[in-house]
Amino acid sequence: MSTQLQNPTLHQSHPPSHFVRFYQDEVTLLSEVAEFIEQGLRTGGTAIVIATNDHIIALQDQLQGLASLNGEEQPLKHLIVLNAEDTLALFMVDDWPDERLFDRTVGSVVRSACHSGTVVHTFGEMVAVLCSRGLYNAAVRLEELWNSLAREYRFALFCAYPWQQFSRVGDAAAFQRICFAHDHVSHSTQALEKSDPDVSRQLAILQQENHALRCEVVRGREAEATLQDRERELMDFLENAAEALHRVGPDGTILWANKAELAMLGYRWDEYVGHHISEFHTDSDVIASILTRLQQGQTLLDEPARLNRRDASIQHVVISSNGCFENGRLRYTRCFTRDATERHLLVQLHCEREVLVTKLSEANRAKDEFLAMLGHELRNPLAPVSAAAEVLKIVANDPERVQHVAGVIKRQVGHMTGLVDDLLDVARVTRGLIALDTSVLDLRAILTEAAEQIASRVQASCQSKLAARHPARTSACPGRPQTHRPGCG
């Protein structure tokens, strides 16, 4: 296609209708676009700008300035301005340009501008907006729709892409497709008439490769710096963590320990790291079991252990640990050690409490047994006293019998007094106030008192046996006076 454009920037015999500019500096780009648009307007033509809001404002300011320099009163009379994102929304369907809607929106604007037969200069960066969204294939398709429109109407189309959209090696394929969708690829509009299209594309492709490689190098350095920063942060986090941490090799050698671990046990770095972990465990069987289970891939949680401190004291701890395996082999174990002194004291206090509760239970049981025995013993003197009281009613006029009965009562009351004293002695024992009183006892008196205490029960037993044998009569045991009670024969 040929166009009769009165434009010194474009070659008159073979004017490019569709060219692309890859830019790094927006100021330079906007200056070139403003000059391109101004040339079209100055020749009496029409200019179409489809750009972002920021670029629209900047271009309008520059065009006003150029018009003032040329003394033009209405420089932007034939300038058509459209917002790139709003225009895309009119014909994009599911992130893909719809041909029919594109023709209805953009195509109608271009046809209207070209209807007068004058020069039409168009600047568009809708494709750059699509690339910024990662829609490179959609951008290529939109370039193809522009080419279809250019086959029907005569206009010059200036497209622009920022280099940053092709800063990866993987962007090369999309970049090449975009280059071949244009008549020319140039570093500046002034170079269009002198550049060979094929050479300009190849140069642009090489430039993109170089740009992508340089960006990859920069990203690699940034990633390396970021990784180093994160490693430093991680090491700072581990080294200065409040929790005691250490790492142990597969053979049990301590590979690393943080400050909290060393401070808890009181060792210097060289006294701890590089030594076998079993050197610091009080119980060899415990650490042997821990290492075996870690080798088997088990995860240990709050495993109780005792560690040897540098000052020769014992540190009670709980250990949580698991292993890092590679190809089925243990590389090292991650170990978290927590001070369990309070926990140990609580366990110890709990054990002491259990012992105390057991002793108190036994004491309480002994007390109950004593009270039961005491109650039984208190009932024993009451029976002779009660029997003596009955006898006193019968033999009140017999002084000898009365004296004998009074002696019985006195002895049994004395026995009861002794029992009460014993009870008081128990109370004194519980308070640590017991005092032993040693004296000589008359065994005959003790036996006589015992006989008196059981006499009533022996009599009752004899009566019950006689009653069983002779139900029709009531008799008493020998040596005791018979009494007549109501209801008896």
Short mmCIF file of C-alpha atoms in Angstrom, two decimals:
data_model
loop_
_atom_site.label_atom_id
_atom_site.label_comp_id
_atom_site.label_asym_id
_atom_site.label_seq_id
_atom_site.Cartn_x
_atom_site.Cartn_y
_atom_site.Cartn_z
CA MET A 1 0.00 0.00 0.00
CA SER A 2 1.22 3.53 -0.77
CA THR A 3 0.15 6.79 0.84
CA GLN A 4 0.60 10.37 -0.23
CA LEU A 5 1.76 11.78 3.10
CA GLN A 6 3.28 15.29 3.21
CA ASN A 7 5.55 14.20 6.07
CA PRO A 8 9.33 14.61 6.05
CA THR A 9 9.63 11.93 8.64
CA LEU A 10 8.23 9.28 6.30
CA HIS A 11 9.73 8.22 2.99
CA GLN A 12 7.46 9.55 0.25
CA SER A 13 7.77 6.67 -2.20
CA HIS A 14 7.41 3.83 0.30
CA PRO A 15 5.93 5.31 3.46
CA PRO A 16 5.61 2.78 6.31
CA SER A 17 1.98 2.54 7.39
CA HIS A 18 2.66 0.64 10.60
CA PHE A 19 5.87 1.00 12.63
CA VAL A 20 6.86 0.22 16.21
CA ARG A 21 9.10 1.92 18.73
CA PHE A 22 10.53 0.14 21.78
CA TYR A 23 11.49 2.71 24.37
CA GLN A 24 13.26 3.00 27.69
CA ASP A 25 12.68 6.69 28.35
CA GLU A 26 9.10 7.98 28.35
CA VAL A 27 10.15 11.62 27.92
CA THR A 28 11.97 10.84 24.66
CA LEU A 29 9.07 8.72 23.42
CA LEU A 30 6.43 11.37 24.12
CA SER A 31 8.56 13.99 22.38
CA GLU A 32 8.73 11.80 19.25
CA VAL A 33 4.99 11.02 19.39
CA ALA A 34 4.14 14.73 19.80
CA GLU A 35 6.28 15.59 16.75
CA PHE A 36 4.66 12.76 14.74
CA ILE A 37 1.12 13.95 15.65
CA GLU A 38 1.98 17.63 15.10
CA GLN A 39 3.31 16.93 11.59
CA GLY A 40 0.03 15.28 10.64
CA LEU A 41 -2.03 18.16 12.02
CA ARG A 42 0.22 20.82 10.47
CA THR A 43 -0.41 19.44 6.97
CA GLY A 44 -4.16 19.76 7.50
CA GLY A 45 -4.66 16.14 8.37
CA THR A 46 -6.25 14.34 11.30
CA ALA A 47 -4.51 12.78 14.28
CA ILE A 48 -5.80 9.94 16.47
CA VAL A 49 -4.25 9.29 19.89
CA ILE A 50 -5.25 6.15 21.82
CA ALA A 51 -3.12 6.25 24.98
CA THR A 52 -3.14 6.14 28.76
CA ASN A 53 -4.38 9.15 30.71
CA ASP A 54 -0.90 10.24 31.78
CA HIS A 55 0.42 10.10 28.22
CA ILE A 56 -2.65 11.90 26.85
CA ILE A 57 -2.12 14.82 29.25
CA ALA A 58 1.60 15.01 28.47
CA LEU A 59 1.02 14.88 24.69
CA GLN A 60 -1.64 17.59 24.79
CA ASP A 61 0.70 19.88 26.71
CA GLN A 62 3.52 19.27 24.23
CA LEU A 63 1.22 19.79 21.21
CA GLN A 64 -0.01 23.09 22.67
CA GLY A 65 3.59 24.19 23.07
CA LEU A 66 4.51 23.24 19.50
CA ALA A 67 1.44 25.04 18.16
CA SER A 68 2.34 28.22 20.07
CA LEU A 69 5.80 28.18 18.53
CA ASN A 70 4.26 27.89 15.05
CA GLY A 71 1.64 30.60 15.72
CA GLU A 72 -1.34 28.29 15.20
CA GLU A 73 -4.58 29.40 16.82
CA GLN A 74 -6.46 26.03 16.88
CA PRO A 75 -3.76 23.38 16.78
CA LEU A 76 -5.82 20.52 18.24
CA LYS A 77 -8.95 21.05 16.18
CA HIS A 78 -8.53 17.78 14.27
CA LEU A 79 -7.09 15.74 17.14
CA ILE A 80 -9.12 12.70 18.27
CA VAL A 81 -8.18 11.45 21.73
CA LEU A 82 -9.29 8.10 23.20
CA ASN A 83 -8.38 6.43 26.46
CA ALA A 84 -6.56 3.15 25.78
CA GLU A 85 -8.07 1.10 28.60
CA ASP A 86 -11.62 2.38 28.00
CA THR A 87 -11.30 1.61 24.29
CA LEU A 88 -9.99 -1.89 24.97
CA ALA A 89 -13.01 -2.56 27.16
CA LEU A 90 -15.26 -1.92 24.14
CA PHE A 91 -13.91 -4.80 22.02
CA MET A 92 -12.10 -7.23 24.34
CA VAL A 93 -14.05 -10.43 25.08
CA ASP A 94 -12.53 -12.87 27.58
CA ASP A 95 -9.09 -11.19 27.21
CA TRP A 96 -9.18 -11.52 23.44
CA PRO A 97 -9.86 -8.79 20.83
CA ASP A 98 -13.16 -9.40 19.03
CA GLU A 99 -12.78 -8.51 15.34
CA ARG A 100 -16.38 -7.34 14.84
CA LEU A 101 -16.35 -5.12 17.95
CA PHE A 102 -12.91 -3.74 17.01
CA ASP A 103 -14.21 -2.71 13.61
CA ARG A 104 -17.31 -1.14 15.19
CA THR A 105 -15.27 0.97 17.64
CA VAL A 106 -11.73 1.66 16.39
CA GLY A 107 -12.53 0.95 12.74
CA SER A 108 -15.34 3.52 12.66
CA VAL A 109 -13.05 6.21 14.11
CA VAL A 110 -10.34 5.49 11.52
CA ARG A 111 -12.85 5.43 8.63
CA SER A 112 -14.31 8.75 9.70
CA ALA A 113 -10.82 10.32 9.88
CA CYS A 114 -9.80 8.92 6.49
CA HIS A 115 -13.03 9.96 4.77
CA SER A 116 -11.75 13.42 3.84
CA GLY A 117 -8.72 11.91 2.08
CA THR A 118 -6.24 13.91 4.15
CA VAL A 119 -3.24 12.65 6.07
CA VAL A 120 -4.09 10.54 9.14
CA HIS A 121 -1.46 9.97 11.82
CA THR A 122 -2.41 7.53 14.58
CA PHE A 123 -0.61 6.71 17.82
CA GLY A 124 -1.76 3.68 19.77
CA GLU A 125 -0.55 1.95 22.93
CA MET A 126 -3.46 -0.40 23.55
CA VAL A 127 -1.08 -3.25 22.65
CA ALA A 128 1.33 -2.10 25.37
CA VAL A 129 -1.53 -2.11 27.88
CA LEU A 130 -2.30 -5.71 26.90
CA CYS A 131 1.35 -6.70 27.34
CA SER A 132 1.42 -5.08 30.77
CA ARG A 133 -1.39 -7.48 31.67
CA GLY A 134 0.64 -10.42 30.34
CA LEU A 135 -1.65 -10.83 27.27
CA TYR A 136 1.13 -10.97 24.64
CA ASN A 137 -0.86 -13.16 22.21
CA ALA A 138 -3.81 -10.79 22.43
CA ALA A 139 -1.43 -7.89 21.66
CA VAL A 140 -0.17 -9.67 18.52
CA ARG A 141 -3.76 -10.34 17.46
CA LEU A 142 -4.61 -6.64 17.91
CA GLU A 143 -1.63 -5.70 15.70
CA GLU A 144 -3.05 -8.03 13.04
CA LEU A 145 -6.44 -6.30 13.25
CA TRP A 146 -4.68 -2.92 12.76
CA ASN A 147 -2.97 -4.38 9.67
CA SER A 148 -6.32 -5.54 8.29
CA LEU A 149 -7.70 -2.04 8.76
CA ALA A 150 -4.61 -0.53 7.08
CA ARG A 151 -5.22 -2.62 3.97
CA GLU A 152 -8.52 -0.75 3.46
CA TYR A 153 -7.64 2.76 4.59
CA ARG A 154 -4.55 4.94 4.26
CA PHE A 155 -3.09 6.01 7.62
CA ALA A 156 0.23 5.86 9.44
CA LEU A 157 0.21 3.99 12.75
CA PHE A 158 2.84 4.59 15.43
CA CYS A 159 2.95 1.81 18.10
CA ALA A 160 5.08 1.94 21.24
CA TYR A 161 6.15 -0.68 23.79
CA PRO A 162 8.33 -0.16 26.86
CA TRP A 163 11.42 -2.37 26.92
CA GLN A 164 10.59 -3.57 30.41
CA GLN A 165 7.75 -5.65 28.96
CA PHE A 166 10.35 -7.85 27.19
CA SER A 167 12.98 -8.13 29.91
CA ARG A 168 13.00 -11.93 30.10
CA VAL A 169 14.57 -14.47 27.80
CA GLY A 170 11.22 -16.22 27.58
CA ASP A 171 9.68 -13.07 26.02
CA ALA A 172 11.72 -13.51 22.82
CA ALA A 173 9.03 -15.38 20.85
CA ALA A 174 6.33 -12.79 21.58
CA PHE A 175 8.77 -9.98 20.84
CA GLN A 176 9.63 -11.42 17.41
CA ARG A 177 5.95 -11.88 16.51
CA ILE A 178 5.32 -8.24 17.41
CA CYS A 179 8.29 -7.10 15.30
CA PHE A 180 7.06 -9.01 12.24
CA ALA A 181 3.56 -7.57 12.69
CA HIS A 182 4.99 -4.13 11.76
CA ASP A 183 6.47 -2.66 8.58
CA HIS A 184 9.42 -1.16 10.42
CA VAL A 185 11.10 -1.41 13.79
CA SER A 186 13.09 1.65 14.77
CA HIS A 187 14.89 3.33 17.64
CA SER A 188 13.52 6.70 16.52
CA THR A 189 11.09 8.03 13.95
CA GLN A 190 13.92 9.96 12.24
CA ALA A 191 15.58 6.68 11.25
CA LEU A 192 12.59 5.23 9.43
CA GLU A 193 13.42 6.43 5.90
CA LYS A 194 17.00 5.18 6.13
CA SER A 195 16.41 1.81 7.78
CA ASP A 196 15.93 -1.52 6.05
CA PRO A 197 12.87 -3.33 7.50
CA ASP A 198 14.57 -6.71 7.76
CA VAL A 199 17.73 -5.27 9.24
CA SER A 200 15.74 -3.18 11.71
CA ARG A 201 13.85 -6.27 12.90
CA GLN A 202 17.04 -8.29 13.34
CA LEU A 203 18.68 -5.46 15.22
CA ALA A 204 15.63 -5.14 17.46
CA ILE A 205 15.62 -8.90 18.13
CA LEU A 206 19.31 -8.81 19.06
CA GLN A 207 18.68 -5.79 21.23
CA GLN A 208 15.87 -7.60 23.03
CA GLU A 209 18.11 -10.61 23.64
CA ASN A 210 20.82 -8.37 25.02
CA HIS A 211 18.30 -6.45 27.13
CA ALA A 212 16.79 -9.68 28.49
CA LEU A 213 20.19 -11.11 29.37
CA ARG A 214 21.22 -7.93 31.16
CA CYS A 215 17.93 -7.94 33.05
CA GLU A 216 18.42 -11.61 33.95
CA VAL A 217 21.85 -10.77 35.31
CA VAL A 218 20.41 -7.90 37.34
CA ARG A 219 17.58 -10.09 38.63
CA GLY A 220 20.09 -12.82 39.47
CA ARG A 221 22.18 -10.38 41.47
CA GLU A 222 19.09 -9.02 43.18
CA ALA A 223 17.89 -12.56 43.95
CA GLU A 224 21.32 -13.45 45.32
CA ALA A 225 21.37 -10.32 47.46
CA THR A 226 17.84 -11.08 48.66
CA LEU A 227 18.82 -14.65 49.44
CA GLN A 228 21.85 -13.48 51.39
CA ASP A 229 19.70 -11.01 53.31
CA ARG A 230 17.21 -13.73 54.15
CA GLU A 231 20.00 -16.08 55.19
CA ARG A 232 21.39 -13.40 57.49
CA GLU A 233 17.94 -12.76 58.91
CA LEU A 234 17.37 -16.48 59.42
CA MET A 235 20.73 -16.95 61.12
CA ASP A 236 20.07 -13.92 63.32
CA PHE A 237 16.65 -15.34 64.18
CA LEU A 238 18.09 -18.74 65.10
CA GLU A 239 21.23 -17.46 66.81
CA ASN A 240 19.37 -15.00 69.02
CA ALA A 241 16.15 -16.95 69.54
CA ALA A 242 14.89 -17.19 73.10
CA GLU A 243 14.46 -20.94 72.62
CA ALA A 244 17.56 -23.11 73.00
CA LEU A 245 18.43 -24.75 69.65
CA HIS A 246 21.13 -27.08 68.42
CA ARG A 247 21.84 -29.29 65.41
CA VAL A 248 23.34 -32.76 65.70
CA GLY A 249 25.01 -34.80 62.97
CA PRO A 250 24.05 -38.42 62.16
CA ASP A 251 26.95 -39.67 64.31
CA GLY A 252 25.78 -37.67 67.34
CA THR A 253 28.29 -34.81 66.98
CA ILE A 254 26.91 -31.36 67.84
CA LEU A 255 27.20 -29.27 64.65
CA TRP A 256 25.77 -25.96 65.89
CA ALA A 257 24.13 -24.40 68.94
CA ASN A 258 22.62 -20.97 69.50
CA LYS A 259 23.31 -18.56 72.33
CA ALA A 260 20.31 -19.67 74.39
CA GLU A 261 21.53 -23.29 74.37
CA LEU A 262 25.05 -22.33 75.45
CA ALA A 263 23.76 -19.92 78.11
CA MET A 264 21.39 -22.49 79.59
CA LEU A 265 24.21 -25.02 80.11
CA GLY A 266 27.01 -22.51 80.72
CA TYR A 267 29.41 -23.75 78.00
CA ARG A 268 31.49 -21.81 75.50
CA TRP A 269 31.10 -22.58 71.80
CA ASP A 270 34.27 -24.66 71.57
CA GLU A 271 33.36 -26.57 74.75
CA TYR A 272 30.03 -27.66 73.29
CA VAL A 273 30.02 -27.65 69.48
CA GLY A 274 32.10 -30.44 67.96
CA HIS A 275 31.59 -32.74 70.93
CA HIS A 276 29.38 -35.82 71.04
CA ILE A 277 25.95 -35.11 72.43
CA SER A 278 26.19 -38.04 74.87
CA GLU A 279 28.93 -36.20 76.78
CA PHE A 280 26.33 -33.75 78.06
CA HIS A 281 23.59 -36.22 79.00
CA THR A 282 23.51 -37.48 82.58
CA ASP A 283 21.66 -40.66 81.63
CA SER A 284 23.43 -42.58 78.85
CA ASP A 285 20.46 -44.87 78.22
CA VAL A 286 18.18 -41.85 77.62
CA ILE A 287 20.39 -40.24 74.93
CA ALA A 288 21.02 -43.64 73.32
CA SER A 289 17.26 -44.15 73.00
CA ILE A 290 16.80 -40.61 71.62
CA LEU A 291 19.48 -41.04 68.93
CA THR A 292 18.11 -44.45 67.91
CA ARG A 293 14.57 -43.15 67.47
CA LEU A 294 15.76 -40.13 65.50
CA GLN A 295 17.73 -42.44 63.18
CA GLN A 296 14.47 -44.33 62.63
CA GLY A 297 12.75 -41.12 61.51
CA GLN A 298 10.66 -40.59 64.61
CA THR A 299 9.69 -37.13 65.86
CA LEU A 300 10.24 -36.56 69.56
CA LEU A 301 8.09 -34.11 71.49
CA ASP A 302 8.86 -32.95 75.05
CA GLU A 303 11.22 -35.83 75.74
CA PRO A 304 12.45 -35.48 79.36
CA ALA A 305 16.22 -35.59 79.88
CA ARG A 306 18.93 -34.50 82.31
CA LEU A 307 21.93 -32.53 81.05
CA ASN A 308 25.28 -31.89 82.68
CA ARG A 309 25.95 -28.19 83.15
CA ARG A 310 29.45 -26.76 83.05
CA ASP A 311 29.27 -26.04 86.81
CA ALA A 312 28.64 -29.80 87.41
CA SER A 313 24.97 -29.25 88.31
CA ILE A 314 22.09 -31.09 86.62
CA GLN A 315 19.80 -29.27 84.20
CA HIS A 316 16.37 -30.82 83.77
CA VAL A 317 15.09 -30.25 80.21
CA VAL A 318 12.57 -31.48 77.67
CA ILE A 319 13.75 -32.06 74.11
CA SER A 320 11.76 -31.85 70.86
CA SER A 321 13.58 -33.07 67.80
CA ASN A 322 13.26 -34.54 64.31
CA GLY A 323 15.63 -35.41 61.51
CA CYS A 324 16.48 -34.01 58.09
CA PHE A 325 16.76 -36.92 55.65
CA GLU A 326 18.18 -36.97 52.13
CA ASN A 327 17.81 -40.05 49.93
CA GLY A 328 16.73 -42.00 52.98
CA ARG A 329 19.83 -41.08 54.99
CA LEU A 330 19.88 -38.85 58.05
CA ARG A 331 21.84 -35.63 57.44
CA TYR A 332 21.26 -33.97 60.80
CA THR A 333 18.66 -33.54 63.52
CA ARG A 334 16.97 -30.33 64.61
CA CYS A 335 16.75 -30.10 68.38
CA PHE A 336 14.80 -27.70 70.59
CA THR A 337 15.76 -27.77 74.27
CA ARG A 338 13.56 -26.19 76.92
CA ASP A 339 14.33 -25.66 80.60
CA ALA A 340 12.15 -28.08 82.59
CA THR A 341 13.34 -27.16 86.09
CA GLU A 342 9.90 -25.94 87.14
CA ARG A 343 8.30 -28.97 85.58
CA HIS A 344 10.70 -31.25 87.47
CA LEU A 345 9.96 -29.44 90.73
CA LEU A 346 6.25 -29.80 90.11
CA VAL A 347 6.66 -33.53 89.49
CA GLN A 348 8.76 -33.80 92.62
CA LEU A 349 6.19 -31.90 94.65
CA HIS A 350 3.45 -34.06 93.21
CA CYS A 351 5.33 -37.21 94.28
CA GLU A 352 5.88 -35.78 97.75
CA ARG A 353 2.23 -34.87 97.92
CA GLU A 354 1.24 -38.40 96.97
CA VAL A 355 3.48 -39.80 99.72
CA LEU A 356 2.02 -37.34 102.22
CA VAL A 357 -1.53 -38.18 101.16
CA THR A 358 -0.72 -41.89 101.62
CA LYS A 359 0.67 -41.27 105.10
CA LEU A 360 -2.30 -39.12 106.04
CA SER A 361 -4.66 -41.78 104.76
CA GLU A 362 -2.90 -44.40 106.84
CA ALA A 363 -2.98 -42.11 109.89
CA ASN A 364 -6.65 -41.45 109.33
CA ARG A 365 -7.33 -45.18 109.06
CA ALA A 366 -5.33 -45.83 112.25
CA LYS A 367 -7.32 -43.09 113.99
CA ASP A 368 -10.59 -44.70 112.92
CA GLU A 369 -9.38 -48.07 114.17
CA PHE A 370 -8.30 -46.52 117.46
CA LEU A 371 -11.64 -44.76 117.93
CA ALA A 372 -13.48 -47.98 117.16
CA MET A 373 -11.35 -49.85 119.70
CA LEU A 374 -11.76 -47.01 122.21
CA GLY A 375 -15.51 -47.10 121.86
CA HIS A 376 -15.45 -50.82 122.50
CA GLU A 377 -13.18 -50.36 125.50
CA LEU A 378 -15.40 -47.61 126.91
CA ARG A 379 -18.41 -49.89 126.74
CA ASN A 380 -16.62 -52.63 128.76
CA PRO A 381 -16.54 -50.72 132.12
CA LEU A 382 -20.12 -49.62 131.73
CA ALA A 383 -21.51 -53.13 131.96
CA PRO A 384 -20.10 -53.82 135.48
CA VAL A 385 -21.14 -50.36 136.65
CA SER A 386 -24.67 -50.96 135.38
CA ALA A 387 -24.82 -54.42 137.01
CA ALA A 388 -23.49 -53.01 140.29
CA ALA A 389 -26.16 -50.33 140.24
CA GLU A 390 -28.82 -53.03 139.92
CA VAL A 391 -27.29 -54.98 142.82
CA LEU A 392 -27.29 -51.87 145.02
CA LYS A 393 -31.04 -51.72 144.65
CA ILE A 394 -31.35 -55.24 146.03
CA VAL A 395 -28.69 -55.32 148.78
CA ALA A 396 -29.00 -51.77 150.10
CA ASN A 397 -29.34 -53.11 153.66
CA ASP A 398 -26.30 -55.38 153.39
CA PRO A 399 -23.25 -53.19 154.18
CA GLU A 400 -20.77 -55.86 153.14
CA ARG A 401 -22.36 -56.35 149.73
CA VAL A 402 -22.73 -52.61 149.27
CA GLN A 403 -19.05 -52.09 149.99
CA HIS A 404 -18.14 -54.81 147.50
CA VAL A 405 -20.34 -53.27 144.81
CA ALA A 406 -18.95 -49.81 145.51
CA GLY A 407 -15.44 -51.17 144.99
CA VAL A 408 -16.46 -52.55 141.65
CA ILE A 409 -17.90 -49.21 140.60
CA LYS A 410 -14.80 -47.37 141.75
CA ARG A 411 -12.46 -49.68 139.85
CA GLN A 412 -14.50 -49.46 136.64
CA VAL A 413 -14.71 -45.68 136.87
CA GLY A 414 -10.96 -45.63 137.32
CA HIS A 415 -10.61 -47.82 134.24
CA MET A 416 -12.80 -45.40 132.28
CA THR A 417 -10.67 -42.52 133.53
CA GLY A 418 -7.57 -44.31 132.24
CA LEU A 419 -9.19 -44.76 128.85
CA VAL A 420 -10.02 -41.06 128.69
CA ASP A 421 -6.44 -40.28 129.64
CA ASP A 422 -5.27 -42.55 126.83
CA LEU A 423 -7.51 -40.65 124.45
CA LEU A 424 -5.95 -37.40 125.60
CA ASP A 425 -2.51 -38.96 125.15
CA VAL A 426 -3.40 -39.64 121.49
CA ALA A 427 -4.21 -35.97 121.03
CA ARG A 428 -0.89 -35.07 122.65
CA VAL A 429 0.94 -37.53 120.38
CA THR A 430 -0.40 -35.78 117.27
CA ARG A 431 1.00 -32.51 118.65
CA GLY A 432 4.32 -34.04 119.79
CA LEU A 433 3.56 -33.51 123.50
CA ILE A 434 3.53 -37.14 124.68
CA ALA A 435 5.28 -37.92 127.99
CA LEU A 436 5.84 -41.53 129.12
CA ASP A 437 4.98 -42.37 132.75
CA THR A 438 6.60 -45.60 133.95
CA SER A 439 5.28 -47.31 137.14
CA VAL A 440 4.97 -50.75 138.78
CA LEU A 441 1.56 -52.42 138.23
CA ASP A 442 -0.16 -55.11 140.34
CA LEU A 443 -1.03 -57.89 137.94
CA ARG A 444 -3.64 -59.27 140.35
CA ALA A 445 -5.52 -56.00 140.30
CA ILE A 446 -5.44 -55.96 136.53
CA LEU A 447 -6.81 -59.52 136.31
CA THR A 448 -9.53 -58.76 138.90
CA GLU A 449 -10.60 -55.69 136.91
CA ALA A 450 -10.67 -57.70 133.71
CA ALA A 451 -12.82 -60.38 135.35
CA GLU A 452 -15.25 -57.73 136.58
CA GLN A 453 -15.53 -56.27 133.08
CA ILE A 454 -16.44 -59.58 131.48
CA ALA A 455 -18.59 -60.94 134.34
CA SER A 456 -21.77 -59.32 133.04
CA ARG A 457 -21.25 -60.71 129.56
CA VAL A 458 -20.56 -64.21 130.99
CA GLN A 459 -23.77 -63.97 133.04
CA ALA A 460 -25.76 -62.86 130.01
CA SER A 461 -24.34 -65.73 128.01
CA CYS A 462 -25.29 -68.25 130.71
CA GLN A 463 -28.82 -66.93 130.93
CA SER A 464 -29.32 -67.15 127.20
CA LYS A 465 -28.12 -70.76 127.15
CA LEU A 466 -30.41 -71.74 130.07
CA ALA A 467 -33.32 -70.02 128.44
CA ALA A 468 -32.69 -71.98 125.28
CA ARG A 469 -32.65 -75.27 127.20
CA HIS A 470 -35.52 -74.46 129.66
CA PRO A 471 -37.79 -71.90 128.07
CA ALA A 472 -40.36 -72.19 130.91
CA ARG A 473 -38.10 -70.82 133.64
CA THR A 474 -35.63 -68.10 134.18
CA SER A 475 -32.47 -68.74 136.15
CA ALA A 476 -29.29 -66.87 136.91
CA CYS A 477 -25.76 -68.04 136.94
CA PRO A 478 -24.40 -69.49 140.26
CA GLY A 479 -23.26 -66.96 142.77
CA ARG A 480 -25.69 -64.21 141.56
CA PRO A 481 -29.07 -63.45 143.23
CA GLN A 482 -32.14 -64.17 141.16
CA THR A 483 -34.32 -61.25 140.18
CA HIS A 484 -37.92 -61.22 139.17
CA ARG A 485 -38.81 -59.15 136.15
CA PRO A 486 -42.24 -58.43 134.77
CA GLY A 487 -43.26 -60.91 132.14
CA CYS A 488 -41.10 -63.75 133.53
CA GLY A 489 -42.55 -66.96 135.10
#
